[in-house]
Amino acid sequence: MRTQVAIVGAGPSGLLLGQLLHKAGIDAIVIERQSPEYVLSRIRAGVLEQVTVDVLDEAGVGARMHREGLVHGGFDLLFKGERHRIDMSRLTGGKNVMVYGQTEVTHDLMDARAAAGLTTVYEASNVAVHDFDTDRPRVTYEKDGVKHEVVCDFIAGCDGFHGVCRASAPRNAIREYEKIYPFGWLGILSDTPPVHHELIYVNSQRGFALCSQRSTTRSRYYLQVPLTDKVEDWSDEAFWQELRMRLDPAAREHLVTGPSIEKSVAPLRSFVTEPLRFGRMFLAGDAGHIVPPTGAKGLNLAATDVKYLSQAFIEFYADQTQAGIDSYSERCLKRIWRAERFSWWFTSLMHRFPGEGEIAQKFQEAELDYLIHSEAGSRTIAENYVGLPLDFGR
Ligand code: APR
Ligand code: PHB
């Protein structure tokens, strides 16, 4: 078959790109290795910057988010046993974030795609990308034992960190930057009311913890754990017990516990690929970069990549200009490195690093103390957390 844009991967990046292109009348197909149920079973962060909310609205998939999402104007930093609120809204001239799970975003995108009658091939095997250094790239895959070929103008590599697109880029044309952190996040989801109406980021001697939420009746909590810990090592009771010990007395008292409905350990990684374009193949979202989850920038970066990529394709077809395509990689990478820096910094500030000793904790506590008492310090964290404007630094 022939299409204008072949999108590899039906995570939030691929589905959002598909939706934006559909709105602009550009023909695309989405090819995904897994089943829709599998894609929806992955639990990821749930804090959307205004920029992301705007892109979802532009794609026409924002209605349920506005109905069910929770608007947060601040969050708490807990250290030395005390909680301090960062009033994001005041510090950034009225900006907020939207708490709405990535699973819900993906669900809304899938529904919109189905409603528009657009093609998504799920459970495609042996997906491969070819000839993206020519003006006639191809994607091949197998489905139910039958081989298929898609001839296209462009390939969008939205296939996540373990995808085939980045792996197919010529080795001499690609540079990868990576940092792996010496701990993981153990997360649980439970149908219990959140301990607090906003998020709490915890620096404690026992390690980092995060109290997040999906709704007023569903909570998401995380604990920093050694990389060697397995989910099976942690009963629900052990999780709640450890979380309690990392909280302040008031939160400890308010914490409502219950059975977990999901429990998983995730590694933490900073990773960036340069460039994000190889001829007529483009990387977007986790295919091109990974942030550690502290600050929840992953989905937000994916949304801006996709916004820029859709603009580039729209300009190409409507105005016959290559400008957006030529500047895609550089434009995205500027924003990516800023979010990578913030995510690395926030991770470094809040976690225990094995072997660094008590002085490291003292440095962190002194920095946190400075941040909450300095208007400039508080604003630095607030403006990064709500997301820097798209035209920042230009
Ligand atoms: N062929 C087809 N599809 C593939 C292949 C392949 N060879 N390899 C991977 N995929 C699919 C995966 O199954 C997955 O559904 O690509 C999709 C990539 O989705 P995500 O990993 O969710 O990545 P992305 O869409 O870029 O979303 C970024 O996810 O990890 C979070 O923090 C991140 O929130 C951010 C968001
Ligand atoms: C989440 O709700 O899963 C979440 C929220 C904030 C983060 C990371 C994860 O910084």
mmCIF file of N, CA, C and O in Angstrom, residues 276 326-335:
data_model
loop_
_atom_site.group_PDB
_atom_site.id
_atom_site.type_symbol
_atom_site.label_atom_id
_atom_site.label_comp_id
_atom_site.label_asym_id
_atom_site.label_seq_id
_atom_site.Cartn_x
_atom_site.Cartn_y
_atom_site.Cartn_z
ATOM 1 N N LEU A 276 17.748 13.654 15.441
ATOM 2 C CA LEU A 276 16.462 12.946 15.479
ATOM 3 C C LEU A 276 15.917 12.714 14.069
ATOM 4 O O LEU A 276 14.802 12.256 13.896
ATOM 5 N N ASP A 326 13.825 20.379 7.962
ATOM 6 C CA ASP A 326 15.256 20.597 8.174
ATOM 7 C C ASP A 326 15.565 21.051 9.601
ATOM 8 O O ASP A 326 16.648 20.784 10.110
ATOM 9 N N SER A 327 14.616 21.764 10.237
ATOM 10 C CA SER A 327 14.925 22.286 11.582
ATOM 11 C C SER A 327 14.371 21.392 12.694
ATOM 12 O O SER A 327 14.603 21.651 13.871
ATOM 13 N N TYR A 328 13.649 20.311 12.323
ATOM 14 C CA TYR A 328 12.984 19.466 13.335
ATOM 15 C C TYR A 328 13.926 19.018 14.458
ATOM 16 O O TYR A 328 13.664 19.231 15.644
ATOM 17 N N SER A 329 15.022 18.420 14.068
ATOM 18 C CA SER A 329 15.904 17.808 15.062
ATOM 19 C C SER A 329 16.455 18.861 16.027
ATOM 20 O O SER A 329 16.373 18.713 17.257
ATOM 21 N N GLU A 330 16.973 19.922 15.491
ATOM 22 C CA GLU A 330 17.588 20.959 16.326
ATOM 23 C C GLU A 330 16.559 21.614 17.247
ATOM 24 O O GLU A 330 16.813 21.862 18.432
ATOM 25 N N ARG A 331 15.372 21.868 16.686
ATOM 26 C CA ARG A 331 14.308 22.517 17.437
ATOM 27 C C ARG A 331 13.881 21.652 18.634
ATOM 28 O O ARG A 331 13.722 22.134 19.750
ATOM 29 N N CYS A 332 13.714 20.349 18.378
ATOM 30 C CA CYS A 332 13.314 19.431 19.456
ATOM 31 C C CYS A 332 14.423 19.295 20.483
ATOM 32 O O CYS A 332 14.165 19.303 21.689
ATOM 33 N N LEU A 333 15.657 19.136 19.996
ATOM 34 C CA LEU A 333 16.748 18.840 20.927
ATOM 35 C C LEU A 333 16.980 19.961 21.928
ATOM 36 O O LEU A 333 17.341 19.703 23.077
ATOM 37 N N LYS A 334 16.725 21.185 21.552
ATOM 38 C CA LYS A 334 16.867 22.316 22.479
ATOM 39 C C LYS A 334 15.961 22.103 23.684
ATOM 40 O O LYS A 334 16.350 22.240 24.842
ATOM 41 N N ARG A 335 14.722 21.777 23.399
ATOM 42 C CA ARG A 335 13.730 21.573 24.451
ATOM 43 C C ARG A 335 14.026 20.285 25.234
ATOM 44 O O ARG A 335 13.888 20.231 26.453
#
